[in-house]
Structure formats: structure tokens, C-alpha cells
Short mmCIF file of C-alpha atoms in Angstrom, two decimals:
data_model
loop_
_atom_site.label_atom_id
_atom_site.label_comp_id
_atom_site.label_asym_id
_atom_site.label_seq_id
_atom_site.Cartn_x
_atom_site.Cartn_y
_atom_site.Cartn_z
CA UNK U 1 0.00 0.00 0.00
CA UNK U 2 1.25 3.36 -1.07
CA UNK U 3 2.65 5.65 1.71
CA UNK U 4 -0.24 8.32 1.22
CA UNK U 5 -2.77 6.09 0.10
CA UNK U 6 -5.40 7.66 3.05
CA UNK U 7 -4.03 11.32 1.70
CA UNK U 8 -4.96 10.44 -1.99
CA UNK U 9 -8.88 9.33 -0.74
CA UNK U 10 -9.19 12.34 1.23
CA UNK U 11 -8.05 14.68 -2.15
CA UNK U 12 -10.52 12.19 -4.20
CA UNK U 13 -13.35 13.01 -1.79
CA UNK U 14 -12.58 16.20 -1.44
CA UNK U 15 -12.51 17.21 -4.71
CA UNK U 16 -16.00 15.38 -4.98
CA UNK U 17 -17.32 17.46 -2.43
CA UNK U 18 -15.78 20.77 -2.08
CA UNK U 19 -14.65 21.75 -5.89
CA UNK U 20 -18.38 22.54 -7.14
CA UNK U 21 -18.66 25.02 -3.55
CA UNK U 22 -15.69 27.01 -4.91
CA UNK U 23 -13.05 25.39 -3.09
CA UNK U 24 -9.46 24.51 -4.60
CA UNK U 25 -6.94 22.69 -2.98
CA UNK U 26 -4.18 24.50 -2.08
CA UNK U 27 -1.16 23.11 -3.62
CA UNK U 28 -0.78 19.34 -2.64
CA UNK U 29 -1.95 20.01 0.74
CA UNK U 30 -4.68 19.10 2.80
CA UNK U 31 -6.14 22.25 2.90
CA UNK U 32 -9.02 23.21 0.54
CA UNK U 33 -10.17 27.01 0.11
CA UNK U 34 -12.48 29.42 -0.79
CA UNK U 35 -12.13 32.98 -1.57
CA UNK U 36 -14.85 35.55 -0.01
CA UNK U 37 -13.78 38.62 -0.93
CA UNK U 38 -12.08 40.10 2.43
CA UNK U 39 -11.41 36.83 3.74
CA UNK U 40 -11.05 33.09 3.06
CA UNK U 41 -13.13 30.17 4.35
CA UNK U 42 -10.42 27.04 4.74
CA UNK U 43 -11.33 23.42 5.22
CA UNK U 44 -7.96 20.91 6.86
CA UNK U 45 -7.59 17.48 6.83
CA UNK U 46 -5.11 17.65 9.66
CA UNK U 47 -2.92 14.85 9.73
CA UNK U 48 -2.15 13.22 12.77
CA UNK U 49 1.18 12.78 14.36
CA UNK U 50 1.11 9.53 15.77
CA UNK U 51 -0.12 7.97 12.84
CA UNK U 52 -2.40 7.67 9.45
CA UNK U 53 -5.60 9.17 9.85
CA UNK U 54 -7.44 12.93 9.71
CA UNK U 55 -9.22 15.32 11.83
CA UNK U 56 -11.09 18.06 10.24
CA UNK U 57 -11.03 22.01 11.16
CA UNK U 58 -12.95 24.54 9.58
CA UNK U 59 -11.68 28.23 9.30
CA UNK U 60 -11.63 31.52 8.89
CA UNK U 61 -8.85 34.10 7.26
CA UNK U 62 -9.65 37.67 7.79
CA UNK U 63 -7.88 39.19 4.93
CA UNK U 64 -7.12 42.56 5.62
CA UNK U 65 -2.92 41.92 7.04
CA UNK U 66 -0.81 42.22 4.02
CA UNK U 67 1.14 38.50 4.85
CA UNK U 68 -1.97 36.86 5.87
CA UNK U 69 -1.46 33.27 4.14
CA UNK U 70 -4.05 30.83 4.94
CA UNK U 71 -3.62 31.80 9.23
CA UNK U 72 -6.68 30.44 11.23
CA UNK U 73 -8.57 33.20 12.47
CA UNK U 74 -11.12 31.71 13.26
CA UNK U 75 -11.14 27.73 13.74
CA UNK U 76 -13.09 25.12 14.86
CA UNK U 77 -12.60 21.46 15.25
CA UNK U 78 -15.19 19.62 13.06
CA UNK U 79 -14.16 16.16 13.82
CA UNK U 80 -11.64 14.29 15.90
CA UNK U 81 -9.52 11.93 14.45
CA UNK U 82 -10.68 9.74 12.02
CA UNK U 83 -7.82 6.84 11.95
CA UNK U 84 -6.40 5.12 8.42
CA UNK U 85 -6.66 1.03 9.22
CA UNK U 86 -7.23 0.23 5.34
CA UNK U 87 -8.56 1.80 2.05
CA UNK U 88 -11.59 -0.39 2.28
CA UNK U 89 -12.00 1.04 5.86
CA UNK U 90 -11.03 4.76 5.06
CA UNK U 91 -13.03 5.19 1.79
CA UNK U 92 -15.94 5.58 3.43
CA UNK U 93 -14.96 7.71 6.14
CA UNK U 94 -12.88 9.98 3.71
CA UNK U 95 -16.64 10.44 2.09
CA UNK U 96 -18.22 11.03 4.96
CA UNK U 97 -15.60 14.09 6.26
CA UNK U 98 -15.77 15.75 3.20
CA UNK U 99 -19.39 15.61 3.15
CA UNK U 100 -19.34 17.11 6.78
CA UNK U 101 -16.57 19.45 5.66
CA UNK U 102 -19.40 21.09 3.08
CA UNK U 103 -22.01 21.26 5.84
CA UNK U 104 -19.44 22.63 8.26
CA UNK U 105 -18.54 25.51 5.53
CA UNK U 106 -21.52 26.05 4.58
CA UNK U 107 -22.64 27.13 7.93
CA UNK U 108 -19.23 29.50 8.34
CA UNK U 109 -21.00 31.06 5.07
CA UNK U 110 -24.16 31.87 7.13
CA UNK U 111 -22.24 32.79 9.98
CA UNK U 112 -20.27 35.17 8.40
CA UNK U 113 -22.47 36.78 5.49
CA UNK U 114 -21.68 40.42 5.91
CA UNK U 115 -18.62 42.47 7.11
CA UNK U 116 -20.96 43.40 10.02
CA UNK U 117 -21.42 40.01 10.91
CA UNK U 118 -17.34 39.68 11.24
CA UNK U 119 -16.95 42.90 12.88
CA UNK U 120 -19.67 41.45 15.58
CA UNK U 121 -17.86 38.55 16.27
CA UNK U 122 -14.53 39.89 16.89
CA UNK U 123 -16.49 42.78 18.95
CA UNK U 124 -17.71 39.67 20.92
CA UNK U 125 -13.67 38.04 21.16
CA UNK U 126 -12.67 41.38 22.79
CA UNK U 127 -14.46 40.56 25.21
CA UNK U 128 -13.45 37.39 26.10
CA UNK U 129 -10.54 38.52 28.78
CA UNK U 130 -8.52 35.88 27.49
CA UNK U 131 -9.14 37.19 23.57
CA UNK U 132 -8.73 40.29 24.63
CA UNK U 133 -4.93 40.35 25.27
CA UNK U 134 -4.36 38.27 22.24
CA UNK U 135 -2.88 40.94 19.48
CA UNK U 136 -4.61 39.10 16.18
CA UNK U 137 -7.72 39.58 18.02
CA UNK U 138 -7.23 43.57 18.76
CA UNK U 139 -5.43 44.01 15.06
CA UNK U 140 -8.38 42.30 13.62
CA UNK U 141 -11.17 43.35 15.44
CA UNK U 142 -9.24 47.46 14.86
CA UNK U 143 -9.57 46.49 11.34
CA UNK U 144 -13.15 45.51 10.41
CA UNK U 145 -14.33 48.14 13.30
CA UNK U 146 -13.23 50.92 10.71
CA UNK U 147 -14.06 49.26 7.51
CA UNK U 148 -17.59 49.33 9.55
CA UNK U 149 -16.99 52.65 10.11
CA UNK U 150 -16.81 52.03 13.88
CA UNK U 151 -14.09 54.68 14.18
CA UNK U 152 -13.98 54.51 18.43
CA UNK U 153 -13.87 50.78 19.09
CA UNK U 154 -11.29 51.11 16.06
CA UNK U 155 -9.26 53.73 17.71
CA UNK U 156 -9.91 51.63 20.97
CA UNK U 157 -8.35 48.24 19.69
CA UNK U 158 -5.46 50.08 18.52
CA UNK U 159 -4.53 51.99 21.49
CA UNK U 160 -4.80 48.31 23.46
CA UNK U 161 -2.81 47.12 20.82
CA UNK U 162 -0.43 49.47 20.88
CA UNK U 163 -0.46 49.99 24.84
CA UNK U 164 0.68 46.12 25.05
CA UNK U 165 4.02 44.94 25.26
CA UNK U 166 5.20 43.56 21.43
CA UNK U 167 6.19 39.65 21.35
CA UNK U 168 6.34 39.25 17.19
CA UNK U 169 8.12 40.67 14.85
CA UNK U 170 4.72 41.86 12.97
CA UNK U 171 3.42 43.27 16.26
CA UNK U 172 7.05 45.36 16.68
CA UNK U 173 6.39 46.75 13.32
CA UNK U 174 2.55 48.52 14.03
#
């Protein structure tokens, strides 16, 4: 049996699936995608590391920072692992996550129909105390609160922002 044998079933499926919802694969990976204008809606196949199999996560990818590439924004876990015994074995279950994969995306779609809707949400994470220190979640939330033309919680996330101490190279350059 071929080393990526469960990898090839999952592309197969996936392709079955996702590719007539406007996803494409992104390079040989296991992630699919699916441009929405100011941000992307991402579907992984993570592999596991101690051995064949997949979980799935379904995401979110605001955009708006100039070296955003494919970062998780917004994730959830779809499905735990879903272990590789055999091809007869995995077919089906290959099937069945990319079927749930569709239904998970398509409900990210309806979560997040309008630029309003993502600016409420990340309103909401700031106010999470534990979000609320996290520097994506300011620079984000900044962002879409003055494409919203929400120019105080804008100026508000920024001054946080810029108020806490920098850790990242991308947060030392704002």
C-alpha cells in the first residue's frame, strides 16, 4: 500500500465534495479554500502525528494583514480523528468528512455573510478577557471596526494594541 494512500482518498473526496462550492486545494496540501472577498473560508484534513488518519477544522482568514497566508482566524474542530486502518476502511470515512466538511462551511458562510457580521464577532472576542490580550484579536477586530466605520472601538483596539508589550516581529512593526 502506497505511503499516502489515506491522503490520496481524502483529495478524491474532497474534490468530490468541495470543488463545485468554490473550493481549490491549495497546492498538494490538505487544505481546501475558498475565496470571499475580504477573507477566506479554509477546510484541513489535519494529519495526525502519531499515525495515518485525519481530523477536520474549519476556518476563517480575515484578509485585511498584508502577509496573511491561509492563518486560522477563526477555527473550529469539526471532527476528531478519524484513523487510516485500510482503504476499504477509510473510503468511506474519507466520504463522509468531506461531506461534513461542506455542511461545516456552509454554515461558516451563514455565519459570516456580511462584514458586520465579522466585525460582531470579533467585537464579541474582545471581550473574552482571554481574547482580549491576544494581538490578532485587537489588530483584527481594529480592522473591520473601521471598515464598519466604527471609528472609536477602532481607535480603541489600537490603542490596546499598541499599549501592550510587542512579542512578534509583525506586532514590533505597528
Amino acid at each position: 500500500m502506497a505511503p499516502n494512500a489515506h491522503s490520496r482518498l481524502i483529495q478524491a473526496a474532497a474534490r468530490t465534495a468541495l470543488s463545485p462550492l468554490g473550493f481549490q486545494q491549495k497546492g498538494r496540501s490538505r487544505v481546501w479554500f475558498a475565496d470571499r472577498g475580504l477573507w477566506m473560508l479554509l477546510v484541513e484534513f489535519q494529519p495526525s502525528g502519531f499515525g495515518k488518519g485525519s481530523y477536520l477544522n474549519i476556518a476563517a482568514s480575515w484578509l485585511w494583514y498584508p502577509d496573511s497566508d491561509s492563518q486560522f482566524d477563526y477555527v473550529r474542530r469539526a471532527s476528531g480523528l478519524v484513523p487510516f486502518q485500510s482503504l476499504e476502511q477509510f473510503q468511506p470515512e474519507a466520504e463522509r468528512l468531506t461531506k461534513l466538511a461542506a455542511a461545516e462551511a456552509a454554515k461558516l458562510d451563514k455565519k459570516f455573510t456580511s462584514l458586520e457580521d465579522i466585525a460582531n464577532h470579533l467585537r464579541e472576542q474582545t471581550k473574552d478577557p482571554r481574547l482580549s490580550q491576544n494581538p490578532w484579536t485587537l489588530y483584527h477586530a481594529a480592522i473591520v471596526a473601521a471598515l464598519t466605520e466604527d471609528r472609536k472601538f477602532s481607535l480603541k483596539c489600537f490603542s490596546d494594541l499598541a499599549n501592550q508589550k510587542a512579542q512578534t516581529d509583525w506586532h514590533k512593526k505597528m
